[in-house]
């Protein structure tokens, strides 16, 4: 993942209520950050979760592997980046968060998504086209 070619990036800022008593971002919030990044990426590619759901297609997280490196703190700005590959019926998102002030790696995760088509595990041509070209 160190030499990954990221295909999408967004800048965000830590909000005070996302921090715990230790003054660092609570671990669960990193999942929110990377999910928001994936949603922005899909939107940029012309995919709407609501529209796809109405067509009977739902992309769901099947597995997440996370590594916490350097903590983010209140008011830190950061970049959330992603890369993507397809493996069988899985979309594997390689996601990384770097603090904007010094580009320190704060967090990284591999997120595996699969599609449910009318409630059954399957392929989605719309997702394949939007995500893979």
PDB file of C-alpha atoms in Angstrom:
ATOM      1  CA  UNK A   1       0.000   0.000   0.000  1.00  0.00           C
ATOM      2  CA  UNK A   2       2.953   2.365   0.429  1.00  0.00           C
ATOM      3  CA  UNK A   3       3.413   2.804  -3.318  1.00  0.00           C
ATOM      4  CA  UNK A   4      -0.296   2.800  -4.094  1.00  0.00           C
ATOM      5  CA  UNK A   5      -1.549   5.036  -6.897  1.00  0.00           C
ATOM      6  CA  UNK A   6      -4.454   6.821  -5.277  1.00  0.00           C
ATOM      7  CA  UNK A   7      -7.270   7.713  -7.642  1.00  0.00           C
ATOM      8  CA  UNK A   8      -9.308   9.945  -5.322  1.00  0.00           C
ATOM      9  CA  UNK A   9      -8.583  12.378  -2.521  1.00  0.00           C
ATOM     10  CA  UNK A  10     -10.628  14.681  -0.323  1.00  0.00           C
ATOM     11  CA  UNK A  11      -9.638  17.060   2.451  1.00  0.00           C
ATOM     12  CA  UNK A  12     -11.470  17.045   5.786  1.00  0.00           C
ATOM     13  CA  UNK A  13     -11.096  18.490   9.279  1.00  0.00           C
ATOM     14  CA  UNK A  14     -11.447  16.858  12.695  1.00  0.00           C
ATOM     15  CA  UNK A  15     -14.372  18.246  14.676  1.00  0.00           C
ATOM     16  CA  UNK A  16     -14.130  18.566  18.443  1.00  0.00           C
ATOM     17  CA  UNK A  17     -16.925  16.091  19.185  1.00  0.00           C
ATOM     18  CA  UNK A  18     -15.021  13.362  17.311  1.00  0.00           C
ATOM     19  CA  UNK A  19     -12.289  13.323  19.967  1.00  0.00           C
ATOM     20  CA  UNK A  20     -12.266  11.258  23.130  1.00  0.00           C
ATOM     21  CA  UNK A  21     -11.120  12.172  26.632  1.00  0.00           C
ATOM     22  CA  UNK A  22      -7.499  11.653  25.566  1.00  0.00           C
ATOM     23  CA  UNK A  23      -7.880  14.472  23.036  1.00  0.00           C
ATOM     24  CA  UNK A  24      -7.472  12.208  20.006  1.00  0.00           C
ATOM     25  CA  UNK A  25      -9.957  11.110  17.374  1.00  0.00           C
ATOM     26  CA  UNK A  26     -11.986   8.175  18.626  1.00  0.00           C
ATOM     27  CA  UNK A  27     -11.196   5.073  16.570  1.00  0.00           C
ATOM     28  CA  UNK A  28     -14.767   4.650  15.293  1.00  0.00           C
ATOM     29  CA  UNK A  29     -14.638   8.015  13.536  1.00  0.00           C
ATOM     30  CA  UNK A  30     -11.979   6.795  11.125  1.00  0.00           C
ATOM     31  CA  UNK A  31     -14.621   4.448   9.704  1.00  0.00           C
ATOM     32  CA  UNK A  32     -16.863   7.474   9.139  1.00  0.00           C
ATOM     33  CA  UNK A  33     -14.053   9.334   7.396  1.00  0.00           C
ATOM     34  CA  UNK A  34     -13.231   6.519   4.988  1.00  0.00           C
ATOM     35  CA  UNK A  35     -16.895   5.760   4.310  1.00  0.00           C
ATOM     36  CA  UNK A  36     -17.529   9.416   3.477  1.00  0.00           C
ATOM     37  CA  UNK A  37     -14.516   9.301   1.147  1.00  0.00           C
ATOM     38  CA  UNK A  38     -15.917   6.264  -0.683  1.00  0.00           C
ATOM     39  CA  UNK A  39     -19.322   7.950  -0.997  1.00  0.00           C
ATOM     40  CA  UNK A  40     -17.762  11.105  -2.466  1.00  0.00           C
ATOM     41  CA  UNK A  41     -15.743   8.960  -4.872  1.00  0.00           C
ATOM     42  CA  UNK A  42     -18.838   7.043  -6.011  1.00  0.00           C
ATOM     43  CA  UNK A  43     -20.778  10.285  -6.410  1.00  0.00           C
ATOM     44  CA  UNK A  44     -17.973  11.711  -8.543  1.00  0.00           C
ATOM     45  CA  UNK A  45     -18.219   8.572 -10.692  1.00  0.00           C
ATOM     46  CA  UNK A  46     -21.965   9.108 -11.157  1.00  0.00           C
ATOM     47  CA  UNK A  47     -23.255   6.485  -8.724  1.00  0.00           C
ATOM     48  CA  UNK A  48     -25.994   7.199  -6.205  1.00  0.00           C
ATOM     49  CA  UNK A  49     -26.560   4.714  -3.378  1.00  0.00           C
ATOM     50  CA  UNK A  50     -30.235   5.671  -3.266  1.00  0.00           C
ATOM     51  CA  UNK A  51     -30.753   5.186  -7.010  1.00  0.00           C
ATOM     52  CA  UNK A  52     -28.875   1.889  -6.997  1.00  0.00           C
ATOM     53  CA  UNK A  53     -30.901   0.675  -4.005  1.00  0.00           C
ATOM     54  CA  UNK A  54     -34.108   1.509  -5.885  1.00  0.00           C
ATOM     55  CA  UNK A  55     -32.797  -0.703  -8.720  1.00  0.00           C
ATOM     56  CA  UNK A  56     -32.233  -3.541  -6.212  1.00  0.00           C
ATOM     57  CA  UNK A  57     -28.456  -3.172  -6.020  1.00  0.00           C
ATOM     58  CA  UNK A  58     -26.732  -2.534  -2.692  1.00  0.00           C
ATOM     59  CA  UNK A  59     -22.967  -2.263  -2.184  1.00  0.00           C
ATOM     60  CA  UNK A  60     -22.136  -3.481   1.313  1.00  0.00           C
ATOM     61  CA  UNK A  61     -18.951  -3.728   3.344  1.00  0.00           C
ATOM     62  CA  UNK A  62     -17.888  -7.345   3.772  1.00  0.00           C
ATOM     63  CA  UNK A  63     -14.577  -6.852   5.600  1.00  0.00           C
ATOM     64  CA  UNK A  64     -12.369  -4.076   6.970  1.00  0.00           C
ATOM     65  CA  UNK A  65      -8.732  -4.333   8.049  1.00  0.00           C
ATOM     66  CA  UNK A  66      -7.526  -1.197   9.871  1.00  0.00           C
ATOM     67  CA  UNK A  67      -4.180   0.095  11.097  1.00  0.00           C
ATOM     68  CA  UNK A  68      -3.907   3.098  13.384  1.00  0.00           C
ATOM     69  CA  UNK A  69      -0.574   4.934  13.114  1.00  0.00           C
ATOM     70  CA  UNK A  70      -0.421   8.560  14.333  1.00  0.00           C
ATOM     71  CA  UNK A  71      -3.505  10.015  16.046  1.00  0.00           C
ATOM     72  CA  UNK A  72      -5.432  12.942  14.678  1.00  0.00           C
ATOM     73  CA  UNK A  73      -6.456  15.692  17.124  1.00  0.00           C
ATOM     74  CA  UNK A  74      -9.102  18.389  17.240  1.00  0.00           C
ATOM     75  CA  UNK A  75      -8.963  20.823  14.296  1.00  0.00           C
ATOM     76  CA  UNK A  76      -6.370  18.753  12.396  1.00  0.00           C
ATOM     77  CA  UNK A  77      -6.913  18.888   8.672  1.00  0.00           C
ATOM     78  CA  UNK A  78      -6.279  15.672   6.823  1.00  0.00           C
ATOM     79  CA  UNK A  79      -6.373  14.066   3.408  1.00  0.00           C
ATOM     80  CA  UNK A  80      -8.394  10.925   2.890  1.00  0.00           C
ATOM     81  CA  UNK A  81      -7.263   8.988  -0.174  1.00  0.00           C
ATOM     82  CA  UNK A  82      -8.259   5.797  -1.900  1.00  0.00           C
ATOM     83  CA  UNK A  83      -7.144   3.334  -4.504  1.00  0.00           C
ATOM     84  CA  UNK A  84      -9.216   0.476  -5.875  1.00  0.00           C
ATOM     85  CA  UNK A  85      -8.937  -2.939  -7.444  1.00  0.00           C
ATOM     86  CA  UNK A  86     -11.415  -5.677  -8.271  1.00  0.00           C
ATOM     87  CA  UNK A  87     -10.781  -9.239  -7.148  1.00  0.00           C
ATOM     88  CA  UNK A  88     -13.484 -11.697  -8.176  1.00  0.00           C
ATOM     89  CA  UNK A  89     -16.773 -10.158  -7.093  1.00  0.00           C
ATOM     90  CA  UNK A  90     -15.091  -7.958  -4.449  1.00  0.00           C
ATOM     91  CA  UNK A  91     -14.094  -4.335  -4.790  1.00  0.00           C
ATOM     92  CA  UNK A  92     -11.077  -3.712  -2.579  1.00  0.00           C
ATOM     93  CA  UNK A  93     -10.593  -0.125  -1.501  1.00  0.00           C
ATOM     94  CA  UNK A  94      -7.151   0.776  -0.193  1.00  0.00           C
ATOM     95  CA  UNK A  95      -7.696   3.838   1.943  1.00  0.00           C
ATOM     96  CA  UNK A  96      -5.292   6.096   3.753  1.00  0.00           C
ATOM     97  CA  UNK A  97      -5.516   9.182   5.946  1.00  0.00           C
ATOM     98  CA  UNK A  98      -2.607  11.601   6.191  1.00  0.00           C
ATOM     99  CA  UNK A  99      -2.410  14.687   8.393  1.00  0.00           C
ATOM    100  CA  UNK A 100      -2.285  17.735   6.131  1.00  0.00           C
ATOM    101  CA  UNK A 101       0.268  19.729   8.145  1.00  0.00           C
ATOM    102  CA  UNK A 102       3.100  17.212   7.783  1.00  0.00           C
ATOM    103  CA  UNK A 103       1.675  14.397   5.596  1.00  0.00           C
ATOM    104  CA  UNK A 104       2.152  11.889   8.465  1.00  0.00           C
ATOM    105  CA  UNK A 105       0.335   8.610   7.919  1.00  0.00           C
ATOM    106  CA  UNK A 106      -2.413   8.457  10.557  1.00  0.00           C
ATOM    107  CA  UNK A 107      -4.562   5.556   9.421  1.00  0.00           C
ATOM    108  CA  UNK A 108      -4.921   3.024   6.654  1.00  0.00           C
ATOM    109  CA  UNK A 109      -7.476   0.386   5.849  1.00  0.00           C
ATOM    110  CA  UNK A 110      -8.403  -2.209   3.276  1.00  0.00           C
ATOM    111  CA  UNK A 111     -12.149  -2.269   2.762  1.00  0.00           C
ATOM    112  CA  UNK A 112     -13.821  -5.070   0.817  1.00  0.00           C
ATOM    113  CA  UNK A 113     -17.202  -4.308  -0.720  1.00  0.00           C
ATOM    114  CA  UNK A 114     -19.558  -6.701  -2.457  1.00  0.00           C
ATOM    115  CA  UNK A 115     -22.848  -6.124  -4.238  1.00  0.00           C
ATOM    116  CA  UNK A 116     -26.181  -7.603  -3.333  1.00  0.00           C
ATOM    117  CA  UNK A 117     -28.421  -7.726  -6.392  1.00  0.00           C
ATOM    118  CA  UNK A 118     -32.043  -8.220  -5.385  1.00  0.00           C
ATOM    119  CA  UNK A 119     -30.783  -9.544  -2.050  1.00  0.00           C
ATOM    120  CA  UNK A 120     -28.281 -12.030  -3.507  1.00  0.00           C
ATOM    121  CA  UNK A 121     -24.528 -11.775  -3.840  1.00  0.00           C
ATOM    122  CA  UNK A 122     -23.762 -10.853  -7.430  1.00  0.00           C
ATOM    123  CA  UNK A 123     -22.182  -8.586 -10.031  1.00  0.00           C
ATOM    124  CA  UNK A 124     -23.393  -5.099 -10.821  1.00  0.00           C
ATOM    125  CA  UNK A 125     -22.632  -3.808 -14.291  1.00  0.00           C
ATOM    126  CA  UNK A 126     -23.316  -0.238 -13.107  1.00  0.00           C
ATOM    127  CA  UNK A 127     -20.728  -0.516 -10.311  1.00  0.00           C
ATOM    128  CA  UNK A 128     -18.216  -2.245 -12.598  1.00  0.00           C
ATOM    129  CA  UNK A 129     -18.545   0.466 -15.214  1.00  0.00           C
ATOM    130  CA  UNK A 130     -18.440   3.393 -12.784  1.00  0.00           C
ATOM    131  CA  UNK A 131     -15.575   2.074 -10.686  1.00  0.00           C
ATOM    132  CA  UNK A 132     -13.430   0.293 -13.216  1.00  0.00           C
ATOM    133  CA  UNK A 133     -14.138   2.260 -16.381  1.00  0.00           C
TER     134      UNK A 133
END
